[in-house]
Short mmCIF file of C-alpha atoms in Angstrom, two decimals:
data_model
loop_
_atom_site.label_atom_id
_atom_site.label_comp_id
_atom_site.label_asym_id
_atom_site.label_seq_id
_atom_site.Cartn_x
_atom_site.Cartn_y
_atom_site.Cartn_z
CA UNK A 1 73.74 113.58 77.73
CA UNK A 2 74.29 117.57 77.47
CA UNK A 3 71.37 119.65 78.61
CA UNK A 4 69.22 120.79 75.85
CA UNK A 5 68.14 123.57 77.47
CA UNK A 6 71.73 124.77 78.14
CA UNK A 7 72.74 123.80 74.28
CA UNK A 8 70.17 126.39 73.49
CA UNK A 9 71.19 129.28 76.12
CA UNK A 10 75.14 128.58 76.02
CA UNK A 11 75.56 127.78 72.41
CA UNK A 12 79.07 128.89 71.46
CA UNK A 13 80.17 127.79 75.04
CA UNK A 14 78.95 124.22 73.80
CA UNK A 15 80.54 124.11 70.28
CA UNK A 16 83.81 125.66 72.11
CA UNK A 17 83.98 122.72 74.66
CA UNK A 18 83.28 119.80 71.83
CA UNK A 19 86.05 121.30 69.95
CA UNK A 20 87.88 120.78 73.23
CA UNK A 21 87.28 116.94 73.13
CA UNK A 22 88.54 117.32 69.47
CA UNK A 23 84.53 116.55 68.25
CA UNK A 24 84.07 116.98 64.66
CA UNK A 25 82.50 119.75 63.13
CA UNK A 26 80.71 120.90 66.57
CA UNK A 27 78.77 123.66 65.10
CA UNK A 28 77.47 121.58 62.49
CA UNK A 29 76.05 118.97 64.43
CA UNK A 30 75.07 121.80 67.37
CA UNK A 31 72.79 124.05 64.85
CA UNK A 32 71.45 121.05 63.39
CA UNK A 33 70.08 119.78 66.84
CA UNK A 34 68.76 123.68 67.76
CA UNK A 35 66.62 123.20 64.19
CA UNK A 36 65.22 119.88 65.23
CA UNK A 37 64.95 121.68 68.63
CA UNK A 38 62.76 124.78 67.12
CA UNK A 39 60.70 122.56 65.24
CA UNK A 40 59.49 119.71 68.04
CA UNK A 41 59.18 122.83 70.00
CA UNK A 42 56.45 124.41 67.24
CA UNK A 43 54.73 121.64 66.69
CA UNK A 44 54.19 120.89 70.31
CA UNK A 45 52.98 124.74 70.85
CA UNK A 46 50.33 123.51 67.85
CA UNK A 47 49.15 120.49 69.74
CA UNK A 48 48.61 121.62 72.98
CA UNK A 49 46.70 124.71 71.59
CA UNK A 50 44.48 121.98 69.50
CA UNK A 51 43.98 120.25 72.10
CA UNK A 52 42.78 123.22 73.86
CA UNK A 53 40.19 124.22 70.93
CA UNK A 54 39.25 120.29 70.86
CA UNK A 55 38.79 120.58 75.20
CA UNK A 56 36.47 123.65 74.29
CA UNK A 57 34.49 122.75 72.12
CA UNK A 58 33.87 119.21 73.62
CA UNK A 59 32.26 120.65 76.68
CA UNK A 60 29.59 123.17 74.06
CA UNK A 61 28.30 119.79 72.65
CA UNK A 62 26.33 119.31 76.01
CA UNK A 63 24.68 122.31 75.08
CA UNK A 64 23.51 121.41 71.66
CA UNK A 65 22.42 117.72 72.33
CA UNK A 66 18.55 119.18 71.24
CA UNK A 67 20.06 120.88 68.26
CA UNK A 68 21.09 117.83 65.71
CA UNK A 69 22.54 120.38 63.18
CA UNK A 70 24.82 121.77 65.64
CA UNK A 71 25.77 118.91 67.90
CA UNK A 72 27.26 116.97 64.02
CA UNK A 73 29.18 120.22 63.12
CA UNK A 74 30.70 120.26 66.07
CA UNK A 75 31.55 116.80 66.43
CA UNK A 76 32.73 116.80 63.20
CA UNK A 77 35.22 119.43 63.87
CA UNK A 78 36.64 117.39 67.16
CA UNK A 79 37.18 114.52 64.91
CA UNK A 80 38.53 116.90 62.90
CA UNK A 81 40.91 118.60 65.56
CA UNK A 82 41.78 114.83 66.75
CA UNK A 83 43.35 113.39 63.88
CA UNK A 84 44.82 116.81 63.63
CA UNK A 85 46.39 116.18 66.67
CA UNK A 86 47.28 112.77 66.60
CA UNK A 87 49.40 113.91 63.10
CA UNK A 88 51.32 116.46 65.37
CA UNK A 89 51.77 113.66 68.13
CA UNK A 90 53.28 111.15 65.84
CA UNK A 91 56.01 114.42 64.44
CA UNK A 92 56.63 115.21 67.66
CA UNK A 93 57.21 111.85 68.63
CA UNK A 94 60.02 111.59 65.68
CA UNK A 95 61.49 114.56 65.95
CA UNK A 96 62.00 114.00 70.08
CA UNK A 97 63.48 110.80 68.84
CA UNK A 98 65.60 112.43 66.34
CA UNK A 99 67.28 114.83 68.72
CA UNK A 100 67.87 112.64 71.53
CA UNK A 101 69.87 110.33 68.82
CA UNK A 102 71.52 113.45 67.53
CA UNK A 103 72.54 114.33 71.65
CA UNK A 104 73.32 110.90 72.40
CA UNK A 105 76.85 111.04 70.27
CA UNK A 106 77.72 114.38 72.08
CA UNK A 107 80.46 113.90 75.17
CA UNK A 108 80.64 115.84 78.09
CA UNK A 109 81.91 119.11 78.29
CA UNK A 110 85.17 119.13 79.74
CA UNK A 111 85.06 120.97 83.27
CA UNK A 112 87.39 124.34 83.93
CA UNK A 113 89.65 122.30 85.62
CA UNK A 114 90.83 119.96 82.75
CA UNK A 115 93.95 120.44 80.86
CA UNK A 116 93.53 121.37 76.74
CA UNK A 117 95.05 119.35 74.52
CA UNK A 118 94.39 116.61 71.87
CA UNK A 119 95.55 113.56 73.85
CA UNK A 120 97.57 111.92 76.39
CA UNK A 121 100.45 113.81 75.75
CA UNK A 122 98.82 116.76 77.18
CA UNK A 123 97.83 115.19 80.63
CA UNK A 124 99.05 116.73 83.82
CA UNK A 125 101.15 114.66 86.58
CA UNK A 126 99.98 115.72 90.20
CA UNK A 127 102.43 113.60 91.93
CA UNK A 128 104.27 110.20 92.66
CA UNK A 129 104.51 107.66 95.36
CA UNK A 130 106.90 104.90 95.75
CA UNK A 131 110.22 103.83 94.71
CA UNK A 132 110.23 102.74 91.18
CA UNK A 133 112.39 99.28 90.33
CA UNK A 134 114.80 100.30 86.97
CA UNK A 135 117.35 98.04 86.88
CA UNK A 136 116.12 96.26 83.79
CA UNK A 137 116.76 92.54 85.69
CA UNK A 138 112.79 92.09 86.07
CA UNK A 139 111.09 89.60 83.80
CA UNK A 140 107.77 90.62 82.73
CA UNK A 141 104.49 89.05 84.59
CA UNK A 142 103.62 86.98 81.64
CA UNK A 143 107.47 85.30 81.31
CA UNK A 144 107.42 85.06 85.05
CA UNK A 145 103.94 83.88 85.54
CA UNK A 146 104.33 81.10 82.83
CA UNK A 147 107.91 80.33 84.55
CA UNK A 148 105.79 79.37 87.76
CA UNK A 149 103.23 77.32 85.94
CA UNK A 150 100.55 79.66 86.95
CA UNK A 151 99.55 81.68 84.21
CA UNK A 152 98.19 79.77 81.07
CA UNK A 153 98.20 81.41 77.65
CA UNK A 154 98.28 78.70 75.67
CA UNK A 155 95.10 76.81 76.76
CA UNK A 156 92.82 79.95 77.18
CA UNK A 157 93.85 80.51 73.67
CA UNK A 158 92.33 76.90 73.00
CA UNK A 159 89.12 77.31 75.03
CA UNK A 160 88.24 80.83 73.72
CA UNK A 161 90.84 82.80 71.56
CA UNK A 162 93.36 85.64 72.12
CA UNK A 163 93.55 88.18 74.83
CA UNK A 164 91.94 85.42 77.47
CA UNK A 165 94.14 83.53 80.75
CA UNK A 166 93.90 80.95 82.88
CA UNK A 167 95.17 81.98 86.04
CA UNK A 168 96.14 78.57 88.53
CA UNK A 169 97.67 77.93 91.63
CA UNK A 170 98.61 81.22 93.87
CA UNK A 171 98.10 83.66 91.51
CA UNK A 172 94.65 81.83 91.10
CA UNK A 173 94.46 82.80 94.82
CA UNK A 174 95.86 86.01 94.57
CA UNK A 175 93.08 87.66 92.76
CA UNK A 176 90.47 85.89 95.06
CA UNK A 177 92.41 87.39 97.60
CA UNK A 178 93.06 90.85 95.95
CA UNK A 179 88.94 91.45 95.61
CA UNK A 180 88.38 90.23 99.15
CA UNK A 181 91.20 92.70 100.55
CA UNK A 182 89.86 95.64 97.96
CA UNK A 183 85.98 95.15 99.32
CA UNK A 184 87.03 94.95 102.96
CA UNK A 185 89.76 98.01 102.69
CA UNK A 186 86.34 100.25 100.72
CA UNK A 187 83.81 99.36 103.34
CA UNK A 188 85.88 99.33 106.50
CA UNK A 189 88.36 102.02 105.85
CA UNK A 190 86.35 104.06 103.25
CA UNK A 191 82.25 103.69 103.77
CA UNK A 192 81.37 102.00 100.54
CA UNK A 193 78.46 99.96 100.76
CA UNK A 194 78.75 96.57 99.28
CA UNK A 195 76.70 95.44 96.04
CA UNK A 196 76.81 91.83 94.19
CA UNK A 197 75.32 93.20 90.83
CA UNK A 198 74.52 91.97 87.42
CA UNK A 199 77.21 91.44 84.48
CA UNK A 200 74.33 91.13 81.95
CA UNK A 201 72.41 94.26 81.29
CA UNK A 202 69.49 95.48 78.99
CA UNK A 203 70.60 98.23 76.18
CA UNK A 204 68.74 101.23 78.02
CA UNK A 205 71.22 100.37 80.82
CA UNK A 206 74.24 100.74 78.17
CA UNK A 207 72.95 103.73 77.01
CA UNK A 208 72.75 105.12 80.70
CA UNK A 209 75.76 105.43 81.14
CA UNK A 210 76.96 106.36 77.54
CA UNK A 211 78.89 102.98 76.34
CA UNK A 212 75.83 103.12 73.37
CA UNK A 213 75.36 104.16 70.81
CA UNK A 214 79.18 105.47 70.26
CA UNK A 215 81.14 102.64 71.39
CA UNK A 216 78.65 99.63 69.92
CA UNK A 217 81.79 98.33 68.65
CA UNK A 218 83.67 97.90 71.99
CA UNK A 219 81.07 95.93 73.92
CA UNK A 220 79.83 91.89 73.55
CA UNK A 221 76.21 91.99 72.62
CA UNK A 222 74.58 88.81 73.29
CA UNK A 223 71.31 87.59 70.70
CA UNK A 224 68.75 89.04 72.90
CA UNK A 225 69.69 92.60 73.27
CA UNK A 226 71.19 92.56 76.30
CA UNK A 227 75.02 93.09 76.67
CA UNK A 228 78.14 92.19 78.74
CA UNK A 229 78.88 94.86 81.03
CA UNK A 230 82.46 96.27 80.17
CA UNK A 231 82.84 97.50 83.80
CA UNK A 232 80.64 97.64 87.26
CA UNK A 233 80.00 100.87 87.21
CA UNK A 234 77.45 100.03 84.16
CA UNK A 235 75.29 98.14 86.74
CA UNK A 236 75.71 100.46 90.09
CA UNK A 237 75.35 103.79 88.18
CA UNK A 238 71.79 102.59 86.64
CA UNK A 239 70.62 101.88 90.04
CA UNK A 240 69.58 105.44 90.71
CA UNK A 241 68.08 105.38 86.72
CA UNK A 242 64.58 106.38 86.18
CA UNK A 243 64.15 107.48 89.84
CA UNK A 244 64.47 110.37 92.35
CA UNK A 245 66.14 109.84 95.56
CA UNK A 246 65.94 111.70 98.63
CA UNK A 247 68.20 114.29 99.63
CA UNK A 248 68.83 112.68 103.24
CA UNK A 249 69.81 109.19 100.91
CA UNK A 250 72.99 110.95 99.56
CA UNK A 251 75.49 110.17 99.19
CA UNK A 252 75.45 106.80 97.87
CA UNK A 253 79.03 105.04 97.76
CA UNK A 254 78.75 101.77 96.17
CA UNK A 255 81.40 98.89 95.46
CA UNK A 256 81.41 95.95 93.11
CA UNK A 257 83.47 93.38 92.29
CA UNK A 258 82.66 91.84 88.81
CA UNK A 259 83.97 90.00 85.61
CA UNK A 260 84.18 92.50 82.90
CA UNK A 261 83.72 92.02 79.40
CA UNK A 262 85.56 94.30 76.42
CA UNK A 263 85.85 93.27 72.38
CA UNK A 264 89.10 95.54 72.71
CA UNK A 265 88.04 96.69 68.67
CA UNK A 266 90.38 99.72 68.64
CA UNK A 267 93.18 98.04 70.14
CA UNK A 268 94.57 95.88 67.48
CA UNK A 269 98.59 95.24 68.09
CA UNK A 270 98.33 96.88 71.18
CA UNK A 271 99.68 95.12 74.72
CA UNK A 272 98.74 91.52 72.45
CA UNK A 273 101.26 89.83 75.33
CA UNK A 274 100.34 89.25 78.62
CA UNK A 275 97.44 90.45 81.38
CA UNK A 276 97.50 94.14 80.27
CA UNK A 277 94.17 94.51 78.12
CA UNK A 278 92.06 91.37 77.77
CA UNK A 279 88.71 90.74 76.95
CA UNK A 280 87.64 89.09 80.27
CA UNK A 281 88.86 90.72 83.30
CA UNK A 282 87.90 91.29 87.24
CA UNK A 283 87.51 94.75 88.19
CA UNK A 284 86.51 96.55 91.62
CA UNK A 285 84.55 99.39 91.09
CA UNK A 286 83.49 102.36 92.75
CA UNK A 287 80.71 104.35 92.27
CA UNK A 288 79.68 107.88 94.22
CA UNK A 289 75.79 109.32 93.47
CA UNK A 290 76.00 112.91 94.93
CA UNK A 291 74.51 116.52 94.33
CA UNK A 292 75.85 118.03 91.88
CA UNK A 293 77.42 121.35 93.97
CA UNK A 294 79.61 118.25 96.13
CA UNK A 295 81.10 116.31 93.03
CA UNK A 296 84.61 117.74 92.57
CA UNK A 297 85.58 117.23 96.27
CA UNK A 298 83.74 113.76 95.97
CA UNK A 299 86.56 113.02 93.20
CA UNK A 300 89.48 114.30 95.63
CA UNK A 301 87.74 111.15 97.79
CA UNK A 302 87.40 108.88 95.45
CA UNK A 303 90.89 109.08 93.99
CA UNK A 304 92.13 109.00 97.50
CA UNK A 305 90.20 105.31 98.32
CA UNK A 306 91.69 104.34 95.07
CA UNK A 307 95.09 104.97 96.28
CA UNK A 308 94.82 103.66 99.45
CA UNK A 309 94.77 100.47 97.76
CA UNK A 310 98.10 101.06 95.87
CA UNK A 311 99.47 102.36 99.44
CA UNK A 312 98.55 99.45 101.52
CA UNK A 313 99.86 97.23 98.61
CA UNK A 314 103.22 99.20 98.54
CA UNK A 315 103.03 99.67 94.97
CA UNK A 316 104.73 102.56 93.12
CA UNK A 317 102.30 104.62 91.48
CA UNK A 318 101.22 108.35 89.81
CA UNK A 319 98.48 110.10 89.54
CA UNK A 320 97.50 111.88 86.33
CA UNK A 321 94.85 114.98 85.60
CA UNK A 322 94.12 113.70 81.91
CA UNK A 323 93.60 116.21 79.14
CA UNK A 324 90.57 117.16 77.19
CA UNK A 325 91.38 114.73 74.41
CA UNK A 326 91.85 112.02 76.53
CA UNK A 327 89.22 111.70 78.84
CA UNK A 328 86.47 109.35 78.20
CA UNK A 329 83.23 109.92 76.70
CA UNK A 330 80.83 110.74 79.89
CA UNK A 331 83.47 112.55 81.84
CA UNK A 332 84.26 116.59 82.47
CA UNK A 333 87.24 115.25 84.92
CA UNK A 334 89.40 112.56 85.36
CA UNK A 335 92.74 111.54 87.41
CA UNK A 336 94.50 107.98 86.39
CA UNK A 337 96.48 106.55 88.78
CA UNK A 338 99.01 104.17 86.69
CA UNK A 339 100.95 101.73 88.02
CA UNK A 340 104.88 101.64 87.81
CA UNK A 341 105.49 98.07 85.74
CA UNK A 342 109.09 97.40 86.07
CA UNK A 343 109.55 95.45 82.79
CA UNK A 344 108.22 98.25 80.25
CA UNK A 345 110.23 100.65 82.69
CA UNK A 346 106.80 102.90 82.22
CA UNK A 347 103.38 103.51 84.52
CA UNK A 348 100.38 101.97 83.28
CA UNK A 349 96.99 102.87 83.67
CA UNK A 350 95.27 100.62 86.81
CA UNK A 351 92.12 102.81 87.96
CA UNK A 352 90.45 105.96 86.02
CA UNK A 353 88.58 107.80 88.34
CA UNK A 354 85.98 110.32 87.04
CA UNK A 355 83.51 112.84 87.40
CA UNK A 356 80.64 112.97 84.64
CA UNK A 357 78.54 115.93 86.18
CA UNK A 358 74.92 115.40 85.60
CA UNK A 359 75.85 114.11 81.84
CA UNK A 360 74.89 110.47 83.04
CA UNK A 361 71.90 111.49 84.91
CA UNK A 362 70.17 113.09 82.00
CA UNK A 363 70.83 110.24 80.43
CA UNK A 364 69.13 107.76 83.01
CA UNK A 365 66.60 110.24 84.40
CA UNK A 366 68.28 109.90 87.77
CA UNK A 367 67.07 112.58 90.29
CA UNK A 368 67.21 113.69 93.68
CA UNK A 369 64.98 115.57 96.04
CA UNK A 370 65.97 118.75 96.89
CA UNK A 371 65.54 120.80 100.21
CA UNK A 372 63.40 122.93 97.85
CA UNK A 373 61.36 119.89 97.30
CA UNK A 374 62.90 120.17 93.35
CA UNK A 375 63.52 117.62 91.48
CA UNK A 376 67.08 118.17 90.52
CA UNK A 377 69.60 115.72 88.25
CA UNK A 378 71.99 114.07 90.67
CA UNK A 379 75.63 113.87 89.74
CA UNK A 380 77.57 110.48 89.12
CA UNK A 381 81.70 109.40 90.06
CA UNK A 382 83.17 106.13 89.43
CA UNK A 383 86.28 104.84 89.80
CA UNK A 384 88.33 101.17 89.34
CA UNK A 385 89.60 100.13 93.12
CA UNK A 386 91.23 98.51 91.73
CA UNK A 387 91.33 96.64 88.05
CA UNK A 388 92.67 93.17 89.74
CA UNK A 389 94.03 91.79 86.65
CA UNK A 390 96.53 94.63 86.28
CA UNK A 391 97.41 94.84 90.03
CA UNK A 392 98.51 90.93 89.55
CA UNK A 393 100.69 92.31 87.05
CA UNK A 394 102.17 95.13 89.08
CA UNK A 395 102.69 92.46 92.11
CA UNK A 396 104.70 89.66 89.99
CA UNK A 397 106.66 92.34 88.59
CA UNK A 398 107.53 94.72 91.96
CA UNK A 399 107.17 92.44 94.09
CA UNK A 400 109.91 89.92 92.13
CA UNK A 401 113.17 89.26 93.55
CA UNK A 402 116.85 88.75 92.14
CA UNK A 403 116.21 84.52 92.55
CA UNK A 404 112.79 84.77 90.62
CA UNK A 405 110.53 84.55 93.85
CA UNK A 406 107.81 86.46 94.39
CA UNK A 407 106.14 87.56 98.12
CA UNK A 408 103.18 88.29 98.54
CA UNK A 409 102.32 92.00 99.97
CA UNK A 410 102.19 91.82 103.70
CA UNK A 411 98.14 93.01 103.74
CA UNK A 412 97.42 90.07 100.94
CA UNK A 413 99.28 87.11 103.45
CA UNK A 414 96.28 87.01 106.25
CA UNK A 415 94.23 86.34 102.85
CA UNK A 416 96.85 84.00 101.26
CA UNK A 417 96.74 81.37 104.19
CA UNK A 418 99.68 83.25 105.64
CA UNK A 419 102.11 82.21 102.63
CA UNK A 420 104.87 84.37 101.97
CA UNK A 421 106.03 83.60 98.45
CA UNK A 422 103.43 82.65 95.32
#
């Protein structure tokens, strides 16, 4: 959530950044929060100078407790005062209400860094690794997986509907063994601490870290308001939430491995086939809690753990600087690394790894001790390390040779039993 306090010192700056994430009508909705603003603002001035008068003349009724005439005028003008102030209490209340709904729908400013532009054409490649298959003989992981007998469409269509799999066999194994190696290769190699979190959260959680209210439509609510996470970083962010951590805590570098849930609304005919977006998935997912002056060259880290992953698996890849129209809604900076998936001849996203300022921790209340003994907002990074369900993908498809076998990456065997081929 933006700053109110810098909304009402920076205000151009503001409306010139949401036009930036293409926002609609910025100044509109900017001027309209700055009235709601000014007014919660008056009417708290006007309580706490009732209360004041009320505080006053409370401690003059000692004094008159012989004098009847003057002890009931008084009290009759703190009952007065009081429901006086409880009036102002209740419009303060609203309007407080009002404009954090009204700041809730704004996204993050867009940091310095971050190319312009309206979308993803308009993102900025930083550089490649790997040798990319192109010879157009590949079969794509869902022809190849079915070919096997190890991915099942067709019955996860029967037990719960499009976009779900049933993954069997190897490839059943593969992802078992695709989180373990992930979670070892971010604790030993990286210094992520490990967390087993929960996948079911309560809605102030969803609004910590911005998936409410703006993208109700996206997430599974269950009949008790509490939701399905869509990724892990839902759970570890909110860990720091309504608390202040000490300065000698940070940073915190946290890794999960969970199922994640998405309803997929806006994606209707889009990647329909296969592994590529479903609505039940397995995702690692790093998270970095950090002050705020040490969050860009906490990115540079994170990105770099992410890619170690893709390096150790030996799987071409790019990373991406994404634009101002196409980073997500809590971010000011974000690098993709995509995937090279032979069969589309095209990268595909496989880990979006951002930086969201103190945007989330306004939003959670999430504070850390300073050496000033402040209490400042902390800053929060997350990352996928990787989404598993995609990295199958990339492995059935790179890792697929001319007779239709498939190895398994050399850092994956020791976790495979030591086979070589799935």
């Amino acid at each position: 959530m933006l700053n109110i306090k810098e909304i009402r010192t920076n205000t151009n700056y503001i409306i010139e950044s949401l036009k930036k994430r293409n926002f609609d009508n910025p100044e509109k909705i900017i001027n309209q929060i700055l009235k709601i603003d000014k007014n919660y603002r008056e009417d708290l001035e006007k309580k706490e100078k009732l209360l004041g008068e009320r505080n006053l003349i409370s401690k003059e009724l000692a004094n008159f407790k012989n004098n009847k005439k003057k002890f009931n005028e008084l009290s009759t003008k703190v009952s007065s005062l009081k429901n006086e102030i409880t009036k102002l209490e209740n419009q303060t209340n609203e309007k407080l209400k009002l404009l954090n709904n009204q700041l809730m729908v704004l996204p993050n400013t867009p940091h310095e860094d971050v190319p312009i532009g309206k979308d993803d054409t308009f993102n900025k490649e930083i550089k490649k690794y790997g040798e990319c298959k192109s010879d157009g003989k590949v079969l794509s992981h869902e022809i190849i997986g079915e070919k096997i007998g190890q991915l099942d469409f067709e019955t996860a269509v029967k037990i719960s509907g499009s976009r779900f799999v049933i993954l069997k066999k190897n490839i059943a194994k593969l992802e078992r063994a695709l989180v373990n190696f992930m979670i070892d290769t971010h604790i030993n190699d990286s210094g992520y601490t490990e967390y087993s979190v929960p996948v079911i959260v309560n809605e102030n959680t969803m609004y910590g870290t911005g998936q409410l209210p703006k993208f109700k439509d996206d997430q599974f609510q269950l009949n008790n308001d509490q939701w399905l996470i869509p990724t892990g970083e839902v759970s570890l962010t909110n860990v720091v939430s309504n608390s202040i951590v000490e300065y000698d805590k940070l940073p915190l570098r946290m890794v999960t491995a969970t199922s994640c849930f998405r309803a997929e609304a806006g994606a209707a005919g889009k990647d329909t086939k296969g592994m590529i977006r479903q609505h039940q998935f397995t995702k690692v997912e790093l998270v970095s809690i950090i002050q705020p002056e040490f969050r860009l060259k906490e990115l540079d880290r994170l990105v770099n753990c992410a890619e170690l992953i893709l390096q150790k698996l030996n799987l071409p890849y790019r990373v991406v600087l994404l634009s101002s129209g196409d980073m997500g809604f809590s971010a000011e900076k974000t690098y993709d690394l995509e995937v090279w998936l032979p069969s589309q001849k095209k990268y595909r996203e496989i880990s979006s790894c951002s930086s969201c300022g103190t945007f989330q921790a306004n939003r959670m209340k999430a504070r850390y001790k300073s050496l000033d003994k402040k209490n400042n907002l902390l800053a929060t990074l997350n990352g996928s390390g990787l989404a598993v369900g995609r990295t199958i993908v990339a492995i059935l498809e790179n890792y697929q040779s001319k007779d239709g076998k498939i190895a398994v990456p050399d850092v994956l065997k020791k976790y495979m039993d030591g086979i070589s081929y799935l």
